[in-house]
PDB file of C-alpha atoms and ligand atoms in Angstrom:
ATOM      1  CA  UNK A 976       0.000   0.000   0.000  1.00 45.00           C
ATOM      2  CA  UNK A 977       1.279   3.288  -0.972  1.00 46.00           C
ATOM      3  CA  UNK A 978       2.490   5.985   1.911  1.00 48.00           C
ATOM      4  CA  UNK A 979      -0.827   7.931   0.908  1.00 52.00           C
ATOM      5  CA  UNK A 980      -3.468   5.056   0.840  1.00 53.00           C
ATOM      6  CA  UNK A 981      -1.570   4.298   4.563  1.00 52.00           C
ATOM      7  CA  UNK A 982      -2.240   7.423   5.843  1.00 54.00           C
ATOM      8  CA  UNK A 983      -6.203   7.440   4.251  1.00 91.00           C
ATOM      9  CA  UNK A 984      -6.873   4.236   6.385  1.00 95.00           C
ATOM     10  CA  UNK A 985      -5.074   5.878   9.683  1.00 95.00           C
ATOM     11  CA  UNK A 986      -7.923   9.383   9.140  1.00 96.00           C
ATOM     12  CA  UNK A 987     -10.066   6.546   8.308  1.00 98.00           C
ATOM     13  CA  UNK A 988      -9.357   4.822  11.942  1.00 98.00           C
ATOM     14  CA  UNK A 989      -9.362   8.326  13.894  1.00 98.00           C
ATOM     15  CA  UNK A 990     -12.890   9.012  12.413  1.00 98.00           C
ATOM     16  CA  UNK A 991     -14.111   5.926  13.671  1.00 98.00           C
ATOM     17  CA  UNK A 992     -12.988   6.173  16.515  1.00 98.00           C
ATOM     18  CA  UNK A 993     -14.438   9.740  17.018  1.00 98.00           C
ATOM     19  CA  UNK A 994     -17.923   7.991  15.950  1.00 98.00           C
ATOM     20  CA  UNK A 995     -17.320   5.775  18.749  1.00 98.00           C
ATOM     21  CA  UNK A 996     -17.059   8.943  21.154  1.00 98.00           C
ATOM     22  CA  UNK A 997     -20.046  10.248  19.776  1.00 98.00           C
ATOM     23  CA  UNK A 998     -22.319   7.175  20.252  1.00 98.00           C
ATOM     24  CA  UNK A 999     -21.202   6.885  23.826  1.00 98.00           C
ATOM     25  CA  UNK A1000     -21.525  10.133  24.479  1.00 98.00           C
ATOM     26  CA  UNK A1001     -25.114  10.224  23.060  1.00 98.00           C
ATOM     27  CA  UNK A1002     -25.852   7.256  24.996  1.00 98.00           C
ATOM     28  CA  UNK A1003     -26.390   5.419  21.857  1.00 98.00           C
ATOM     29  CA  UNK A1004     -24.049   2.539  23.084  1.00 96.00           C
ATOM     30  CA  UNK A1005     -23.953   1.644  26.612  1.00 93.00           C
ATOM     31  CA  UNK A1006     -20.528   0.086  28.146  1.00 95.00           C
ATOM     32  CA  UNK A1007     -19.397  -1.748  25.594  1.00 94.00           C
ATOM     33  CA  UNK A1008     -22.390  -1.915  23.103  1.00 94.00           C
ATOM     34  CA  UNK A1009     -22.683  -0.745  18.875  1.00 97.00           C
ATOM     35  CA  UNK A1010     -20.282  -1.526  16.342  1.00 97.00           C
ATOM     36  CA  UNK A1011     -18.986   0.036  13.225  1.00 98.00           C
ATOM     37  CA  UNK A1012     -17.882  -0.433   9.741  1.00 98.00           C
ATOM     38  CA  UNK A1013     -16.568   1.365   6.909  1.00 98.00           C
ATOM     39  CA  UNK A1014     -15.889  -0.587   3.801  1.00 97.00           C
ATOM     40  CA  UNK A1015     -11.821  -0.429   2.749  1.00 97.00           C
ATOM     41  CA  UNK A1016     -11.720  -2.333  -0.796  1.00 96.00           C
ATOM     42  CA  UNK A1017     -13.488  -4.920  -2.376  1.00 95.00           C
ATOM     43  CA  UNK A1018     -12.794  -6.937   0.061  1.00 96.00           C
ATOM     44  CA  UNK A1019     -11.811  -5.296   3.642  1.00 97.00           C
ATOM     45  CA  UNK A1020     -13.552  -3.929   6.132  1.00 98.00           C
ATOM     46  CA  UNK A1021     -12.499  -2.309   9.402  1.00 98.00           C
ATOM     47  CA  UNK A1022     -14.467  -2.740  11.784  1.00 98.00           C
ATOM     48  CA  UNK A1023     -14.777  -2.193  15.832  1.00 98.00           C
ATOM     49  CA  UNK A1024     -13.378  -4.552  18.174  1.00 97.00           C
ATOM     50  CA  UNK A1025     -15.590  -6.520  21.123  1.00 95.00           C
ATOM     51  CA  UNK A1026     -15.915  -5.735  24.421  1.00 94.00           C
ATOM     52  CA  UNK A1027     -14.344  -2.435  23.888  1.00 96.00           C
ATOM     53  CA  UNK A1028     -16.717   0.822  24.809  1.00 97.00           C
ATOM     54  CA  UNK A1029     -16.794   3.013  22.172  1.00 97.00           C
ATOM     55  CA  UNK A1030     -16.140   5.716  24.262  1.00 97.00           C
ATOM     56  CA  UNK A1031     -12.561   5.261  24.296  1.00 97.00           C
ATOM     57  CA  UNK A1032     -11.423   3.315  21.316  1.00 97.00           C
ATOM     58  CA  UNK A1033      -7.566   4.111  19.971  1.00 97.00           C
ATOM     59  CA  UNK A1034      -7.047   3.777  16.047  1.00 97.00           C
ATOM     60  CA  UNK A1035      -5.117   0.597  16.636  1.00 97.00           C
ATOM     61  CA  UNK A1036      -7.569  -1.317  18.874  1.00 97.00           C
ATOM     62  CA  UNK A1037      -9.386  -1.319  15.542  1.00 98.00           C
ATOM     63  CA  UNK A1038     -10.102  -4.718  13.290  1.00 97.00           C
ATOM     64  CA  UNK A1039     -10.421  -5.699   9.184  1.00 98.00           C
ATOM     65  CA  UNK A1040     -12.021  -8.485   8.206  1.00 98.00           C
ATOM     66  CA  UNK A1041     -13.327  -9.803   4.860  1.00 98.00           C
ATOM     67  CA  UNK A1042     -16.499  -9.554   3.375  1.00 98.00           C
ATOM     68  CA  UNK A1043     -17.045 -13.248   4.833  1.00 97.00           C
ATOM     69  CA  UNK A1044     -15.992 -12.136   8.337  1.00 97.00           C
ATOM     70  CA  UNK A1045     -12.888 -13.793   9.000  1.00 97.00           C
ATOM     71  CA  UNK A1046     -10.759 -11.452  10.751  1.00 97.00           C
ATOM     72  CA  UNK A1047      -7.606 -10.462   8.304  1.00 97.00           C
ATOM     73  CA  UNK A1048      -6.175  -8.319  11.249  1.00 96.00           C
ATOM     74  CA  UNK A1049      -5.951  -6.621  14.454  1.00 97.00           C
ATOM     75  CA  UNK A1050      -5.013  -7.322  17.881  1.00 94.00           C
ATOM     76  CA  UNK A1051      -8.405  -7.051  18.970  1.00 96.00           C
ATOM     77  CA  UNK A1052     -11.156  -9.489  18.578  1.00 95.00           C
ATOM     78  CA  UNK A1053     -13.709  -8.101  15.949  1.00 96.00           C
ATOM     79  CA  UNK A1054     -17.584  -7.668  16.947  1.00 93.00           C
ATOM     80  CA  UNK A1055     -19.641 -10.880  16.157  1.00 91.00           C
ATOM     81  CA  UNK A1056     -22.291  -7.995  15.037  1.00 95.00           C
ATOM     82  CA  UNK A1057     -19.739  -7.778  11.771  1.00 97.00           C
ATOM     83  CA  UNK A1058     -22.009 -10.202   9.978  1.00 98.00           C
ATOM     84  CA  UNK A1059     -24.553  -7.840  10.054  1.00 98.00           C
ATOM     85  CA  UNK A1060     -22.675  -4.982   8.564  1.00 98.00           C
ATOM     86  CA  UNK A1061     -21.568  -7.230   6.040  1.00 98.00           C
ATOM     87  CA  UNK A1062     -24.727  -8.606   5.342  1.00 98.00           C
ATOM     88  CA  UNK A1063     -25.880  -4.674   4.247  1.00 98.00           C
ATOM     89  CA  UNK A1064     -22.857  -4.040   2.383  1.00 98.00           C
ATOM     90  CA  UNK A1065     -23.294  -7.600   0.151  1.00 98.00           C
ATOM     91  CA  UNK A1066     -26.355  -6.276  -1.344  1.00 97.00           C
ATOM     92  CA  UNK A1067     -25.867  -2.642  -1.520  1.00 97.00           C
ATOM     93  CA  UNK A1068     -22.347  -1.895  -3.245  1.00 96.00           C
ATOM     94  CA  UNK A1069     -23.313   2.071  -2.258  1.00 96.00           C
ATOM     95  CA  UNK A1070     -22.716   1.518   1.214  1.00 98.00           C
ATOM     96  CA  UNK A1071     -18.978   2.140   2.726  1.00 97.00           C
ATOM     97  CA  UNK A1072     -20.271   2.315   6.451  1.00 98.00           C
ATOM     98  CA  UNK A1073     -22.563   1.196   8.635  1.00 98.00           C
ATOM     99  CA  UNK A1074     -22.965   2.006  12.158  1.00 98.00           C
ATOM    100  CA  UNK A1075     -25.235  -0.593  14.796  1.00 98.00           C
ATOM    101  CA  UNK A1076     -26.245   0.550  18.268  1.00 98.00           C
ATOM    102  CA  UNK A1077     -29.050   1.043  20.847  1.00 98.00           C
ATOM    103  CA  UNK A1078     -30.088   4.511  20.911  1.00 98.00           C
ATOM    104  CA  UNK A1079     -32.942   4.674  23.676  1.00 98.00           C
ATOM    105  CA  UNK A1080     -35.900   6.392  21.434  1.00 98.00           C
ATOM    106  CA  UNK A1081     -35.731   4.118  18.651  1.00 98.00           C
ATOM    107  CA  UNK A1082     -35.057   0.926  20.480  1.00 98.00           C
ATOM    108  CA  UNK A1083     -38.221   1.826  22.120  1.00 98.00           C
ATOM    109  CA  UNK A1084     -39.926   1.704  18.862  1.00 98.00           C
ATOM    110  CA  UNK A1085     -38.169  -1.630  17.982  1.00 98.00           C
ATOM    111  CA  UNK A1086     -39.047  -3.026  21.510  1.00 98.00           C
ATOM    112  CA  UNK A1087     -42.720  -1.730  21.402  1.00 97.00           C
ATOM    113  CA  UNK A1088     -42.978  -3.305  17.421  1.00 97.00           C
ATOM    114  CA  UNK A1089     -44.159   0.280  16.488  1.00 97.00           C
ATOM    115  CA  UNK A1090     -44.400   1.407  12.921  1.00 96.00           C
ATOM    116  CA  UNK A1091     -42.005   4.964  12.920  1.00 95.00           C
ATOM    117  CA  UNK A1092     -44.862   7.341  12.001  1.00 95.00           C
ATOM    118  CA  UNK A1093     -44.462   9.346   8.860  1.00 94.00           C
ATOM    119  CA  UNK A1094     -46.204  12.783   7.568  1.00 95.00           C
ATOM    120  CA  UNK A1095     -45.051  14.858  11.058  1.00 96.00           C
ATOM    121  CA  UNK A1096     -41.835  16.602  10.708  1.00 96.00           C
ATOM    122  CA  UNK A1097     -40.638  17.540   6.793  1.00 95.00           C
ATOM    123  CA  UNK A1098     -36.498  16.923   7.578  1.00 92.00           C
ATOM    124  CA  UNK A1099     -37.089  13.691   8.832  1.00 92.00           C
ATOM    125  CA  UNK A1100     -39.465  12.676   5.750  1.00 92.00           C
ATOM    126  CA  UNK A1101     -36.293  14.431   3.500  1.00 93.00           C
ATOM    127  CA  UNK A1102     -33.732  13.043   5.269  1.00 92.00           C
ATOM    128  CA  UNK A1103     -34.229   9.230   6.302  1.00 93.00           C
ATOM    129  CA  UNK A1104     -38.044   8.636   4.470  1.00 90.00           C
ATOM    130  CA  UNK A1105     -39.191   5.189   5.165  1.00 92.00           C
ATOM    131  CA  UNK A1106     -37.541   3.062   8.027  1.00 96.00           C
ATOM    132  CA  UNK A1107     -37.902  -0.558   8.365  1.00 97.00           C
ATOM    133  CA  UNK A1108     -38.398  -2.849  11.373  1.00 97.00           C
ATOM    134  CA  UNK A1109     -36.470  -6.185  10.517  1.00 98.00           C
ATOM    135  CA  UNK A1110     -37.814  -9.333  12.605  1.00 97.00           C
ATOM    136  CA  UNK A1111     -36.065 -10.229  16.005  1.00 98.00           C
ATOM    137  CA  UNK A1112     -33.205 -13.136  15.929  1.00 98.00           C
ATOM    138  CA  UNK A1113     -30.462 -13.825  18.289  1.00 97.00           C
ATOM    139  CA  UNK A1114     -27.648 -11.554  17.718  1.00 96.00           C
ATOM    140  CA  UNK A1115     -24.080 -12.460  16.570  1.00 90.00           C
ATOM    141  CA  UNK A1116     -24.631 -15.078  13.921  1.00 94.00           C
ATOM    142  CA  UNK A1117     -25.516 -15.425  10.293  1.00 96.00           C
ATOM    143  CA  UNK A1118     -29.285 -15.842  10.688  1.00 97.00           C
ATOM    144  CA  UNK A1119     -29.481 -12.371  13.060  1.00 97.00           C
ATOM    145  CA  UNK A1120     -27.586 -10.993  10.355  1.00 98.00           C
ATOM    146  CA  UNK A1121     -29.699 -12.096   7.062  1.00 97.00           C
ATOM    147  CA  UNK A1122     -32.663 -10.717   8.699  1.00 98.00           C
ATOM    148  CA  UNK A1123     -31.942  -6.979   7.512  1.00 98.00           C
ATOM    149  CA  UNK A1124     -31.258  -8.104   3.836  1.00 97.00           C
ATOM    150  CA  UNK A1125     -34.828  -7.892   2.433  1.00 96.00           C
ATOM    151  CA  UNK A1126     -34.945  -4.430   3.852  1.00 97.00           C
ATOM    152  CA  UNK A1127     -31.824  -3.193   3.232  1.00 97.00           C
ATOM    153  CA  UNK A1128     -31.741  -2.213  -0.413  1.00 95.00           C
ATOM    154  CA  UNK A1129     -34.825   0.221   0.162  1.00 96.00           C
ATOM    155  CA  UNK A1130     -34.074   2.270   3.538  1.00 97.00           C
ATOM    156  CA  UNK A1131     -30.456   3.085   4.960  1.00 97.00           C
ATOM    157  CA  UNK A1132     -32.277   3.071   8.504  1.00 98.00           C
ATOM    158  CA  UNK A1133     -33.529  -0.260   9.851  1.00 98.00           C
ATOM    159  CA  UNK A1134     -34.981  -0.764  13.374  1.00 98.00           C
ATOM    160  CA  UNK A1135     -33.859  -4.319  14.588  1.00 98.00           C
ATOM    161  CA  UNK A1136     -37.019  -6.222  16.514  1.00 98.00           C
ATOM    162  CA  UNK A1137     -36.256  -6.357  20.216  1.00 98.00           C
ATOM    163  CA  UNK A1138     -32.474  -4.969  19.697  1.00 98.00           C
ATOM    164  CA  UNK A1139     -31.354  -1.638  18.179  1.00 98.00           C
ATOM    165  CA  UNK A1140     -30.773   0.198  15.077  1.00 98.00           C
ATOM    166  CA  UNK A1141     -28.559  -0.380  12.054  1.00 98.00           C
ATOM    167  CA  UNK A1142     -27.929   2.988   9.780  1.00 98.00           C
ATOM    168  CA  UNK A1143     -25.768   2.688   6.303  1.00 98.00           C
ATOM    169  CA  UNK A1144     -24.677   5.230   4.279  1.00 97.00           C
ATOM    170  CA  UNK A1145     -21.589   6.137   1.601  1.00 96.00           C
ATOM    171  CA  UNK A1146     -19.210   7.376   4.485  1.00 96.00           C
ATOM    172  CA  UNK A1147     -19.151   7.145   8.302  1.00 97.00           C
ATOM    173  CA  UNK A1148     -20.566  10.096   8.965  1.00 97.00           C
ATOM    174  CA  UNK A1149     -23.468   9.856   6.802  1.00 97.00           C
ATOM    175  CA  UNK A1150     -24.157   6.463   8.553  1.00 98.00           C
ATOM    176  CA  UNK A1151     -23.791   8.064  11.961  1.00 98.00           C
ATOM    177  CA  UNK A1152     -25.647  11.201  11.388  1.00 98.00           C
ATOM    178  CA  UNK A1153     -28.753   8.564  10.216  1.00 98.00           C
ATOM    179  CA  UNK A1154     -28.857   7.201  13.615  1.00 98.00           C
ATOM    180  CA  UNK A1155     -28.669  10.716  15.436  1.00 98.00           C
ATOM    181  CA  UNK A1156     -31.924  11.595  13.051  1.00 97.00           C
ATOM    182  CA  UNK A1157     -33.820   8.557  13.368  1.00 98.00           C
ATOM    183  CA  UNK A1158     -33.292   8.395  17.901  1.00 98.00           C
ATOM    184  CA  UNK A1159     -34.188  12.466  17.680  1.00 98.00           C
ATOM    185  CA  UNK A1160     -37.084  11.986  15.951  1.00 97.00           C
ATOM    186  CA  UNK A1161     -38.383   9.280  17.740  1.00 98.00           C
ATOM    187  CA  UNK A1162     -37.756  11.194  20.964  1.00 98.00           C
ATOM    188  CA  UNK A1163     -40.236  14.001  19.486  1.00 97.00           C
ATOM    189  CA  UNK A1164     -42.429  11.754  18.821  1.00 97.00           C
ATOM    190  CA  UNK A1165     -42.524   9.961  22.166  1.00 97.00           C
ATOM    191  CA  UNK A1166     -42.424  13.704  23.538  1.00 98.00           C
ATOM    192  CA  UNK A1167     -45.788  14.733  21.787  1.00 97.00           C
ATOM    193  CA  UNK A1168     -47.413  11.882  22.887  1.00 96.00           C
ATOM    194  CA  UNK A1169     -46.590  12.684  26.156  1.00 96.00           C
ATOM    195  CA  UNK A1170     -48.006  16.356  25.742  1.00 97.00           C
ATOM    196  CA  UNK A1171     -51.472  14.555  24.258  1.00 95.00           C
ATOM    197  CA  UNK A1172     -51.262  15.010  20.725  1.00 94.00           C
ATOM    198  CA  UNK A1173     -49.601  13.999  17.430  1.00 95.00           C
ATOM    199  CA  UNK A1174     -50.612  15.443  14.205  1.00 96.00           C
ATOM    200  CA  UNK A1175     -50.056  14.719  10.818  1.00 95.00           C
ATOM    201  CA  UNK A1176     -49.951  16.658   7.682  1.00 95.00           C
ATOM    202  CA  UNK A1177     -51.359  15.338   4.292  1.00 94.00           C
ATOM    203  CA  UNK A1178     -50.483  12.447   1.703  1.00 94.00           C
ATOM    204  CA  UNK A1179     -50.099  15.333  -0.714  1.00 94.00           C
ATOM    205  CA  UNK A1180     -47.628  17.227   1.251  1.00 95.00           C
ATOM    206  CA  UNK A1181     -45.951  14.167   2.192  1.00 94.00           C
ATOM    207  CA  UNK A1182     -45.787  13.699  -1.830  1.00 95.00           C
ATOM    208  CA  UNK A1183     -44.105  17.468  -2.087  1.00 95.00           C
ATOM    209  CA  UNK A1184     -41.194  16.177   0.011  1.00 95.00           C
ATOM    210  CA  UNK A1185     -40.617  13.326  -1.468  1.00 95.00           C
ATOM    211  CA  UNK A1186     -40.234  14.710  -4.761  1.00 95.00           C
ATOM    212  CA  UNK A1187     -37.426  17.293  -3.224  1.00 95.00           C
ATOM    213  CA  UNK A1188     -35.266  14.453  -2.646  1.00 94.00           C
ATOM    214  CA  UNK A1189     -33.844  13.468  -6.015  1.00 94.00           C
ATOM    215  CA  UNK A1190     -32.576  17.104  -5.969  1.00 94.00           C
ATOM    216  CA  UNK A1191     -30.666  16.585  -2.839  1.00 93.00           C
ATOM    217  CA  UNK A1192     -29.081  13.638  -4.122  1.00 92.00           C
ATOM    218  CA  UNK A1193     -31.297  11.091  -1.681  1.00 92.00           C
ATOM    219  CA  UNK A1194     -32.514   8.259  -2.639  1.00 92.00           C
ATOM    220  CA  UNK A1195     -36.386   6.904  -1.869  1.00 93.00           C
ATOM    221  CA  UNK A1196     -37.751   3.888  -3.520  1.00 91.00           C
ATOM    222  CA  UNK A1197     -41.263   5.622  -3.106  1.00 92.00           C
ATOM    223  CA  UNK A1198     -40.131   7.366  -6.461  1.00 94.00           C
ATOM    224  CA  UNK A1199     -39.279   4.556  -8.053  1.00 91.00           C
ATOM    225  CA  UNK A1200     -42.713   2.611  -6.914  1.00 88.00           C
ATOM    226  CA  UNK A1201     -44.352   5.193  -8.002  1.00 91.00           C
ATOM    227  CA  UNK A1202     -45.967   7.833  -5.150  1.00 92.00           C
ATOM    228  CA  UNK A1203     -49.136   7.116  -6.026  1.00 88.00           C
ATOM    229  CA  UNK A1204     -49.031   3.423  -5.510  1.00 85.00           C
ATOM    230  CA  UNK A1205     -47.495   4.124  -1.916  1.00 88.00           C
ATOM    231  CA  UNK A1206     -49.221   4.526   1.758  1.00 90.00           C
ATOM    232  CA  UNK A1207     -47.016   8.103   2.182  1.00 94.00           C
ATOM    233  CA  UNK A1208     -48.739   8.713   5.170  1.00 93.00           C
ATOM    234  CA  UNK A1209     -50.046   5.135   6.276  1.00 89.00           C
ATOM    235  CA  UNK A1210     -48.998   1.858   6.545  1.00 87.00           C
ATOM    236  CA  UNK A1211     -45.350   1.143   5.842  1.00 88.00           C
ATOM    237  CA  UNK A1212     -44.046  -0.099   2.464  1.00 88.00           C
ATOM    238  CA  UNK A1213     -42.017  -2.458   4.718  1.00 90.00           C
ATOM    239  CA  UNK A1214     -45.069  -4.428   5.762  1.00 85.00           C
ATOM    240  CA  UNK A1215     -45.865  -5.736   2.430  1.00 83.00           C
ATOM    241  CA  UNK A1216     -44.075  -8.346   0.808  1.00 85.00           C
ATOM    242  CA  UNK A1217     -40.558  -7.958   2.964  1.00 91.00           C
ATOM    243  CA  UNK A1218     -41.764 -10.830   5.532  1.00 92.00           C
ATOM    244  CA  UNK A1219     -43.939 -12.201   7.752  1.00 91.00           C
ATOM    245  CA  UNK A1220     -43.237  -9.628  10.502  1.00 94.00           C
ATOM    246  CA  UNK A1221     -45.411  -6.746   9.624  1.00 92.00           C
ATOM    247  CA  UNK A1222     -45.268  -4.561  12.835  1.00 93.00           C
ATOM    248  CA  UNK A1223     -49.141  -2.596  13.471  1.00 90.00           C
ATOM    249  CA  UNK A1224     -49.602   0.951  14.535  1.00 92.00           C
ATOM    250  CA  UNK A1225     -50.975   0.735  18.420  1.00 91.00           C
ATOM    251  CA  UNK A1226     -49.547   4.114  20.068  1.00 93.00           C
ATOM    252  CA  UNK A1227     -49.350   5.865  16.719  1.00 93.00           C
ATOM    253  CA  UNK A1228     -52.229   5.455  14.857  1.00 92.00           C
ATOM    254  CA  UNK A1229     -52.060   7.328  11.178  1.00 90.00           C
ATOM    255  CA  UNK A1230     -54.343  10.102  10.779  1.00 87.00           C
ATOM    256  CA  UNK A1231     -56.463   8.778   7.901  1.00 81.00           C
ATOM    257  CA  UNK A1232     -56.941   5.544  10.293  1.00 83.00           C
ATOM    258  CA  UNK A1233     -58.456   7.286  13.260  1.00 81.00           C
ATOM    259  CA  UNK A1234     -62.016   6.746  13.540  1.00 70.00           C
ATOM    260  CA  UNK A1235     -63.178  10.652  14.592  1.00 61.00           C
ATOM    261  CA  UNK A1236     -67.028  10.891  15.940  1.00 60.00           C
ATOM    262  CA  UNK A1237     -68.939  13.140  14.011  1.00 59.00           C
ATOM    263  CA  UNK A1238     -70.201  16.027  15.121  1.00 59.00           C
ATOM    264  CA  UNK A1239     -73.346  16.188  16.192  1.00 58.00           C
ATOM    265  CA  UNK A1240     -75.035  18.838  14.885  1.00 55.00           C
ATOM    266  CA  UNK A1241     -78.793  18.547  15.469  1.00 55.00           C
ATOM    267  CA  UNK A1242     -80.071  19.738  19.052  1.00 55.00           C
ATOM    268  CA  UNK A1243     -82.717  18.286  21.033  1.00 54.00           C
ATOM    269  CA  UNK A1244     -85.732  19.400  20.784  1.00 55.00           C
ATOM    270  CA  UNK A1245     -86.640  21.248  24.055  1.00 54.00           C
ATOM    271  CA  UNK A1246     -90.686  22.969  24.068  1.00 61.00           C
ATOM    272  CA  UNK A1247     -89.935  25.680  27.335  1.00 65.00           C
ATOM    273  CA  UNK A1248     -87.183  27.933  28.241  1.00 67.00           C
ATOM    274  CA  UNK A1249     -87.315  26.009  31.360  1.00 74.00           C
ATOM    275  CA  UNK A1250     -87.057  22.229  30.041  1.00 71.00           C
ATOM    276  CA  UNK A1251     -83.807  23.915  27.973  1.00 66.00           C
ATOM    277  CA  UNK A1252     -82.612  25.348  31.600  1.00 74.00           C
ATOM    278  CA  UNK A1253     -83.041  22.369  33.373  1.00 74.00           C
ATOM    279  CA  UNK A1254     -81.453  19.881  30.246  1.00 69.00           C
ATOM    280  CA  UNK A1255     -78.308  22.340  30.255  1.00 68.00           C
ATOM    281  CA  UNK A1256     -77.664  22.062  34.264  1.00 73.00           C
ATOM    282  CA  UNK A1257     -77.955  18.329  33.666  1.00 74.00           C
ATOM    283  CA  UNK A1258     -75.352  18.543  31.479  1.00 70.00           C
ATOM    284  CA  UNK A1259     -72.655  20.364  33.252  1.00 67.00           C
ATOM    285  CA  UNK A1260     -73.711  18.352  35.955  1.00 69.00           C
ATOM    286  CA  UNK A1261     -72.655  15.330  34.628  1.00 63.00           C
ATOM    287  CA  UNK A1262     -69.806  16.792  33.113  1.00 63.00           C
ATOM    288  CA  UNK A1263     -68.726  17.476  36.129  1.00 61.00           C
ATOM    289  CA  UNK A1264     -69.469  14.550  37.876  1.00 62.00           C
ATOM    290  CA  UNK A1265     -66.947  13.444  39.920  1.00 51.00           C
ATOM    291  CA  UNK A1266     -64.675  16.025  38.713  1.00 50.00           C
ATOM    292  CA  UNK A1267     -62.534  17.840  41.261  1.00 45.00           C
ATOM    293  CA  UNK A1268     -64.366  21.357  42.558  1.00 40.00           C
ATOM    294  CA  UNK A1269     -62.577  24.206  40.982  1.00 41.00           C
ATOM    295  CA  UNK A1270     -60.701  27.304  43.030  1.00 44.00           C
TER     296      UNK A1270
HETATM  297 ZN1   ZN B2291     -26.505  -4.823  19.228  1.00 90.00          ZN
END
């Protein structure tokens, strides 16, 4: 390797590590939790070592493997999670880097089996677009690893059932930055459901995003589906035909699914000032039936 392709891969292993700080510091990766992996050549990867908090990693505790896994070098063991990074970068040739950890919001969402709600915030719909939510497996080996790749080559941002996130992207910040997005946005969201409320704009503004995106240089497979075969503000394009695991809506329930009462409109018929009196004290009565007295 050439004296300048030597000192590429040494930036290469101080950015990483300075990922690493950031996901600790986050609280994206407790202890010694996450991994990450930017793609070398055709066939190397380095990649974060095990039981090593990536808080305080040093540019030599770092791994490479091959695209297989096997470890090529490195002092340190690498991450049995590898397979998973791998597993991205096999079917999307785009992707240099991926990053894996357990930020708190969007685990919740992967715990909790939640569809992430679209049609609330515009730089999030820009930004990441549709995220998946791959089925739960046991991490480490090849079958917890295979259960991203139907997702993978439409969304860089997959929840993992039960586990975490995995974020891709064409260099390690762009796959880092995906998984500060997708945890802040799921914070808001938790947040506003908290205050009482979560509202969503339209299918047709949803569509006016979208349709920014090529601009930007982002990617969204809604575009090439065709918007107006796609759920932009509904269910997930993840639920059909990916696998058997279709996570449902339960604490965030789509706009155009909510069933609202209508209005009613029509008033009783009351034949005396004094029947309408007496129906109207009944009313705030009961309204405030067991209601604490105000002060
Ligand atoms: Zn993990």
């Amino acid at each position: 390797m050439s004296s300048n392709g030597l000192m590429s891969e040494w930036k290469l292993r101080e950015e990483m590590c300075e990922v690493g700080r950031r996901l600790y510091a986050k609280g994206f990766a407790a202890a010694n939790d996450g991994n990450i992996s930017y793609r070398l050549s055709e066939d190397r990867v380095l990649c974060t070592p095990t039981r090593v908090s990536k808080g305080y990693m040093k540019p030599d505790d770092l791994c490479i493997v091959d695209m297989d896994g096997k470890q090529i070098s490195g002092q340190r063991k690498r991450s049995s999670e590898i397979l998973l990074h791998l597993a991205i970068m096999k079917v999307r040739p785009d992707v240099r880097s991926c990053v894996h950890c357990h930020p708190p919001h969007a685990t919740a969402f992967a715990v909790a089996h939640e569809p992430i709600p679209k049609c609330t915030m515009p730089e999030f719909e820009v930004f990441l677009g549709e995220v998946a939510i791959a089925p739960y497996e046991t991490p480490g080996g090849q079958l917890f690893a295979d259960t991203v790749i139907p997702y993978a080559k439409d969304t860089d941002t997959i929840l993992l059932a039960n586990h975490g996130t995995i974020t891709c992207g064409p260099d390690l910040m762009d796959a880092y930055f995906k998984t500060e997005i997708i945890d802040a946005y799921c914070r808001i969201l938790i947040l506003a459901k908290q205050i009482g409320r979560v509202n969503y704009y339209s299918d047709e503004k949803a569509a006016e995003l979208i349709k920014l995106k090529p601009s930007l240089g982002i990617r969204d497979v809604r575009l090439e589906k065709g918007l107006e075969n796609c759920d932009l503000c509904g269910n997930s394009l993840f639920r059909e035909g990916y696998s058997d695991f279709k996570p449902e809506h339960q604490a965030f329930i789509p706009a155009k699914f909510q069933h609202v009462e209508p209005a009613k409109t029509v008033a009783p018929a009351v034949d005396s000032m004094e029947a309408l009196v007496k129906m109207i004290t009944d009313q705030v009565m009961g309204a405030m039936n067991g209601q604490p007295t105000s002060c």
